[in-house]
Amino acid sequence: MIQFLLNQELRSEHTLDPNLTVLDYLREHLGKPGTKEGCASGDCGACTVVVGELQVDARGGESIRYRSLNSCLTFVSSLHGKQLISIEGLKHQGQLHSVQQAMVDCHGSQCGFCTPGFVMSLFALQKNSSQPDSHKAHEALAGNLCRCTGYRPILAAAEQACADERGDQFDARQAETIARLKAIAPQDTAELNSGDKRCLVPLTVADLADLYDAYPQARLLAGGTDLALEVTQFHRTLPVMIYVGNIAELKRIEHFEDRLEIGAATALTDCYDALRGEYPDFGELLQRFASLQIRNQGTLGGNIGNASPIGDSPPLLIALGAQIVLCKGQVRRTLALEDYFIDYRVTARQDSEFIEKIIVPRASAERQFRAYKVSKRLDDDISAVCAAFNLRIVDGVIEEARIAFGGMAATPKRARHCEAILTGADWTQASIEQACAALAQDFTPLSDFRASKEYRLLSAQNLLRKYFIELHTPHIETRVTAHV
């Protein structure tokens, strides 16, 4: 059984289909059609809902953290122990919520189809912002598409909503909601079982290891932003899933003198501060990593584990020399991330083995790390080419070079020939040109609808030239903002 709050109503579910998304649960099972289906792939934001989770700070203070999510990519099992807030839950005692009222006052709704999703994104923004901030507003709304081109009034509504200092029913009932969330906090492995399909929800790494050993055919579910597409886009059935999002050990970020250790189920949003603090380019790229809704769900381990050749984090992590810790039963092994990827969607992971954490070396003053993403849109788009450069330069000589690319091969991959040319060479334009030529030996990219093979190779070479220019003239630095 799983339990969660739907707005303020306690829901207990035993036999739901674990393949059921929150979107379909709301619309088809509960008759709440306010949440809309636009794309069923996490691209349009029409299905946005907000999930509240109990949060305890370092001093023991309790609060609720509100995050916007795409309900079309969220399986119901992931709601266990949380609060789901849908558009129907905002109006209170016959009065519109201040966010809804702002949309009315600022004429932010036209045809209205996308409006519930915008309202829920604005609701989460209001809960996480103490004052108007145009950057945060753009970030919060980047994953919501308005086909009526009503962005200006919607941004005006964001400003009005965030300036509204009045509390709402959620603020008034916060203590009560915290108590109710504590009362339904998971205590043991839960299960959603429809007879022919099941989803198990463990609470510890040890329980996960045991379950995965017992069900090696199970699909691991973290954020689900990739896995859910198998159901919503390809209409496949997932007979057994194991949801790892309630395992606190997999959501930790630990700082050591020489490294960061990031749990595999840590949401990309939560990785932002830690990685940006060490590597500003990594932080900037994460802000271009899909939409905020996706970053609130998607995990660093999932972005690695799905082994996509166009995942944005693996090239950066490979260039940094990151490692992963793999767990199978009671056995753990540490593997260089670059050795994890074998072929297209093929990895070194064994049956019943899962990624437990990612180990990222801390920044060094001698190393110059930069990352670049080339995509058709600046925000919320998949890379045509993603490049990461990490050189150790001492007294004008390149003592070590680690260069990795995504979108250039069947896997995220180091540019070994390019690195060999640079290692031991003088830090000059001539060396860079030789290294650019060597990239043609490292990669024979494919042509697809995102870019031709010629464009990809030329882009990769030009990004290396860009890296060289930026280090020589940092005042023109644009880092990950490159796009077409």
mmCIF file of C-alpha atoms in Angstrom, residues 14-20 191-199 236-241:
data_model
loop_
_atom_site.group_PDB
_atom_site.id
_atom_site.type_symbol
_atom_site.label_atom_id
_atom_site.label_comp_id
_atom_site.label_asym_id
_atom_site.label_seq_id
_atom_site.Cartn_x
_atom_site.Cartn_y
_atom_site.Cartn_z
ATOM 1 C CA HIS A 14 -3.342 -0.810 -2.890
ATOM 2 C CA THR A 15 -4.091 -2.187 -6.314
ATOM 3 C CA LEU A 16 -3.528 0.600 -8.811
ATOM 4 C CA ASP A 17 -1.597 -0.221 -11.975
ATOM 5 C CA PRO A 18 2.010 0.828 -11.171
ATOM 6 C CA ASN A 19 2.336 1.994 -14.794
ATOM 7 C CA LEU A 20 -0.305 4.634 -14.109
ATOM 8 C CA GLU A 191 4.199 -1.985 -2.743
ATOM 9 C CA LEU A 192 1.674 -1.080 -5.403
ATOM 10 C CA ASN A 193 0.350 -4.273 -6.993
ATOM 11 C CA SER A 194 -2.291 -4.680 -9.687
ATOM 12 C CA GLY A 195 -1.828 -8.447 -9.967
ATOM 13 C CA ASP A 196 0.181 -8.595 -13.163
ATOM 14 C CA LYS A 197 2.298 -5.533 -12.430
ATOM 15 C CA ARG A 198 3.983 -4.334 -9.278
ATOM 16 C CA CYS A 199 6.170 -1.509 -7.982
ATOM 17 C CA ARG A 236 5.115 -0.626 -23.360
ATOM 18 C CA THR A 237 4.296 -2.399 -20.119
ATOM 19 C CA LEU A 238 6.712 -2.384 -17.197
ATOM 20 C CA PRO A 239 5.846 -5.526 -15.179
ATOM 21 C CA VAL A 240 8.155 -4.853 -12.215
ATOM 22 C CA MET A 241 9.607 -1.556 -11.026
#
